[in-house]
Structures are given as C-alpha cells and as structure tokens.
mmCIF file of C-alpha atoms in Angstrom:
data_model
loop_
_atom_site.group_PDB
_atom_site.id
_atom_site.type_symbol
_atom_site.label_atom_id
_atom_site.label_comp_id
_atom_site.label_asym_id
_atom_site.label_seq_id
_atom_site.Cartn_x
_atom_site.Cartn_y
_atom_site.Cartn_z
ATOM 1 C CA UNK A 1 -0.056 49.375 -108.264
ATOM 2 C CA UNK A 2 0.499 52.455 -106.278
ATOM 3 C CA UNK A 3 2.655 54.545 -107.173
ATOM 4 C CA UNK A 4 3.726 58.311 -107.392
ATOM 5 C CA UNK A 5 4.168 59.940 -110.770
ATOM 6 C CA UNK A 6 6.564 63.134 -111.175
ATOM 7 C CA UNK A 7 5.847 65.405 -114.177
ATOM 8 C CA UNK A 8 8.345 68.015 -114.555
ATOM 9 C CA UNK A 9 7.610 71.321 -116.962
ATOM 10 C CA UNK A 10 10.377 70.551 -119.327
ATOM 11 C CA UNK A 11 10.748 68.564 -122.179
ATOM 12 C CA UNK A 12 12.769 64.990 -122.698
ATOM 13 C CA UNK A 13 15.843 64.971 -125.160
ATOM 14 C CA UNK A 14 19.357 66.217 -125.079
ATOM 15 C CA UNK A 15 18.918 69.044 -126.744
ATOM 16 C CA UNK A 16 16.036 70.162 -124.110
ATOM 17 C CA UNK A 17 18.417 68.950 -121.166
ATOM 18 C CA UNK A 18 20.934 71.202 -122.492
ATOM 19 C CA UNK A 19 18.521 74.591 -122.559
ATOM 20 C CA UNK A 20 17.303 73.556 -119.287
ATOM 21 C CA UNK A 21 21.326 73.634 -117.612
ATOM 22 C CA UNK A 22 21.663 76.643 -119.540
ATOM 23 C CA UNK A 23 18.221 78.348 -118.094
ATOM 24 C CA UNK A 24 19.472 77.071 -114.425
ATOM 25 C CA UNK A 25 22.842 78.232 -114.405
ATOM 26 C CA UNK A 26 22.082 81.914 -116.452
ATOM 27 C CA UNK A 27 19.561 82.820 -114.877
ATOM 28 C CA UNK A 28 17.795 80.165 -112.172
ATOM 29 C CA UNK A 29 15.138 82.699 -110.679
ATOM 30 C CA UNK A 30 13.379 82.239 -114.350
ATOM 31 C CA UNK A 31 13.329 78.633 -114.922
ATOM 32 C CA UNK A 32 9.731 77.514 -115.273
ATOM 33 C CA UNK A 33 9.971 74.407 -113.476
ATOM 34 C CA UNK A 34 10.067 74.684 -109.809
ATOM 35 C CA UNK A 35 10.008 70.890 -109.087
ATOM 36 C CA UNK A 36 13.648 70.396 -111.043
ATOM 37 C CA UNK A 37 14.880 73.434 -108.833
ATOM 38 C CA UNK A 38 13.929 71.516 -105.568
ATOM 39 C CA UNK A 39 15.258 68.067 -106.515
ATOM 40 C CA UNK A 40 17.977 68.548 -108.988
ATOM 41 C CA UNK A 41 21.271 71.436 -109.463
ATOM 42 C CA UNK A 42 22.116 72.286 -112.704
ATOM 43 C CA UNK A 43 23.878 68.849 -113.355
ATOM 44 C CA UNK A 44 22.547 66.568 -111.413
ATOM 45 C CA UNK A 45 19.820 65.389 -108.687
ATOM 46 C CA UNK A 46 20.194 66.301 -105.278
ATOM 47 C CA UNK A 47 21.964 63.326 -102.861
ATOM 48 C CA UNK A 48 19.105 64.359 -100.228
ATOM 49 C CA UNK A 49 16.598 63.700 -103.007
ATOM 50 C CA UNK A 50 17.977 60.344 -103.675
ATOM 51 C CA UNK A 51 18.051 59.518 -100.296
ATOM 52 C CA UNK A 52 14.160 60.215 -100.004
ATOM 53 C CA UNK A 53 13.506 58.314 -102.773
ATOM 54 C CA UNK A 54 15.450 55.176 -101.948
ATOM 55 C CA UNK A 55 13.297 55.262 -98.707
ATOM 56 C CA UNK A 56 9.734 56.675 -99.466
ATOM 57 C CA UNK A 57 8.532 53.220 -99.527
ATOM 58 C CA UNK A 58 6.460 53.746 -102.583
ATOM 59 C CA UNK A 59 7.397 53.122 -106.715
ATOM 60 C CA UNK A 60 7.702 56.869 -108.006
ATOM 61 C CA UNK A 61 8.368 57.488 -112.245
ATOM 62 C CA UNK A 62 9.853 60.544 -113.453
ATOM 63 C CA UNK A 63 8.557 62.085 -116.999
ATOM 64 C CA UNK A 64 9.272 65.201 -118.795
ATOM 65 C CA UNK A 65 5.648 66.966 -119.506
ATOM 66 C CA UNK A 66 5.932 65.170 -123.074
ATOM 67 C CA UNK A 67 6.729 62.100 -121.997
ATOM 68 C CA UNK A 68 3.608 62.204 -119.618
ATOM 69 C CA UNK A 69 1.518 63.058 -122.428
ATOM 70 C CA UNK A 70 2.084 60.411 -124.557
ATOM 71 C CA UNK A 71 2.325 58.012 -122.083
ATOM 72 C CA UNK A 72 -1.026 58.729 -120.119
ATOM 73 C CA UNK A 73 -2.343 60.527 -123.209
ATOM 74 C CA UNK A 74 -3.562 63.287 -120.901
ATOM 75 C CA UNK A 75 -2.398 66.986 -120.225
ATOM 76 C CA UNK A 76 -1.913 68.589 -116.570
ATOM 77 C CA UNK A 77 -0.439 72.441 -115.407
ATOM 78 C CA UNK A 78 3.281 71.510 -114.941
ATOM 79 C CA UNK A 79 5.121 70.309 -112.614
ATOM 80 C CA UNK A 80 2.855 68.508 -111.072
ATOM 81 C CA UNK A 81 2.957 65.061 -108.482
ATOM 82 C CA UNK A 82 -0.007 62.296 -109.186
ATOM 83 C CA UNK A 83 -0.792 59.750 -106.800
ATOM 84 C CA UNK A 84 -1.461 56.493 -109.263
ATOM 85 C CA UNK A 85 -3.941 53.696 -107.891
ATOM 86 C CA UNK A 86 -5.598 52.363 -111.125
ATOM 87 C CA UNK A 87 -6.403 55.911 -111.876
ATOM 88 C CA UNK A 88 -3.856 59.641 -111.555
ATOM 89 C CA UNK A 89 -5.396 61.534 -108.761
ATOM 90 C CA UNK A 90 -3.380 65.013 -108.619
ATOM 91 C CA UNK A 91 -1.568 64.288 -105.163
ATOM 92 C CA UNK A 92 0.711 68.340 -105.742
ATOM 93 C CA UNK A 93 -0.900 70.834 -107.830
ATOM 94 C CA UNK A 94 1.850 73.656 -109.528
ATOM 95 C CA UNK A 95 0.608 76.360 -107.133
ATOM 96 C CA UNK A 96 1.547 74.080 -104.148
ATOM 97 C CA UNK A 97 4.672 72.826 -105.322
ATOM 98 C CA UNK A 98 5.825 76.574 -106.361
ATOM 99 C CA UNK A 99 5.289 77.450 -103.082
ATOM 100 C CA UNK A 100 7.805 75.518 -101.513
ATOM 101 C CA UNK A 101 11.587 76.699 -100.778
ATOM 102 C CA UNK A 102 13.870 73.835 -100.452
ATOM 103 C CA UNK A 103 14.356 70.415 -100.827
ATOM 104 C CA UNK A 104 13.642 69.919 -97.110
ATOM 105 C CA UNK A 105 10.151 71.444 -97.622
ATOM 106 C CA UNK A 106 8.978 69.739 -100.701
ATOM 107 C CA UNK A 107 10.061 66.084 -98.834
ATOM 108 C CA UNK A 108 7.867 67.012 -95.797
ATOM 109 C CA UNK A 109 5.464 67.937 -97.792
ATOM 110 C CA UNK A 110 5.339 64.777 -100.315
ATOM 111 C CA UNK A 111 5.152 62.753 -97.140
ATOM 112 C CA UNK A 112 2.253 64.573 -95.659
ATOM 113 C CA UNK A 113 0.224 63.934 -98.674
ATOM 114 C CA UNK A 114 1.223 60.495 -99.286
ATOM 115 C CA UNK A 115 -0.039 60.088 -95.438
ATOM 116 C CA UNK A 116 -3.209 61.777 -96.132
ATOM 117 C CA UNK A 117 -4.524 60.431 -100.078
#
C-alpha cells in the first residue's frame, strides 16, 4: 500500500515526551527535531496540520526514530519523510526538511513531492 511514513528525531515514551515539551518551551531554537517544530507546539499538533492530513489523500504513520527502527529494522538521519510502496524510498531528506520555515512551507512542499515520486 502506499503510504507516507513520518520519522521524527525524538524518542517514544512519556518520559521522552516530557524532555521534548521541556526542550520546546526553554529553549525552541535548539530542539533537534525540525519536523515536530513545523507540525506540532509544545502541547499539541498544529489544527492546520490536521487539516492536511485529513485531506492528503494518502495513509501517513507517525514514529519516533526508535519506533522506526524496530519496526522497519533500519536506521535513517532524523526527521526524515519516506514514501512507502512495497519498499521506503526517502521522499524528505533532514537537510530539506530543516530548511523549511513554517507549517505552510513544509505542506507545499510534502505535496510537491508526493506529485513528483
């Protein structure tokens, strides 16, 4: 099935979830995971996020970078967006998803390279 896989450069657990509100809220500029900064404050995901995702018109799953290891059994540079089709073909490398500002920019640019794998 197609599908979009989301692997975001923090780890799964409450006690991890808790570091990572604490890392957003003291000091947000050093928070090592530039995907949760577009699509989620330090509480909660973004309405305009869950809006895109409602309507992208494609399954998408959301791991922590541990989860994706042990599920795929496979290691990537974090965050990073897959495109999955039988196989993970890297569909937003870290360097590209770093580089974008806002939430606006990252769903334009998601889009564009759905429309062009």
């Amino acid at each position: 099935m197609d599908m979009l896989v989301f692997v975001y450069n923090s780890y799964s657990g409450p006690v991890s979830g808790l570091l990572d509100i604490g890392h957003k809220i003291l000091s947000p500029d050093t928070y090592p995971c530039s995907l949760c900064n577009l699509t989620h404050d330090a509480f909660s995901e973004k309405q305009a996020w869950r809006e895109f995702r409602k309507n992208v018109g494609l399954p998408m799953e959301f791991l922590h970078r541990d989860e994706f290891e042990k599920q795929y059994g496979r290691t990537a540079v974090y965050p990073v967006i897959f495109r999955k089709n039988g196989d993970l073909r890297v569909l937003m490398a870290k360097e590209e998803i770093d580089r974008i500002e806002n939430l606006d920019d990252l769903i334009i640019a998601v889009r564009k390279a759905v429309a062009e794998s």
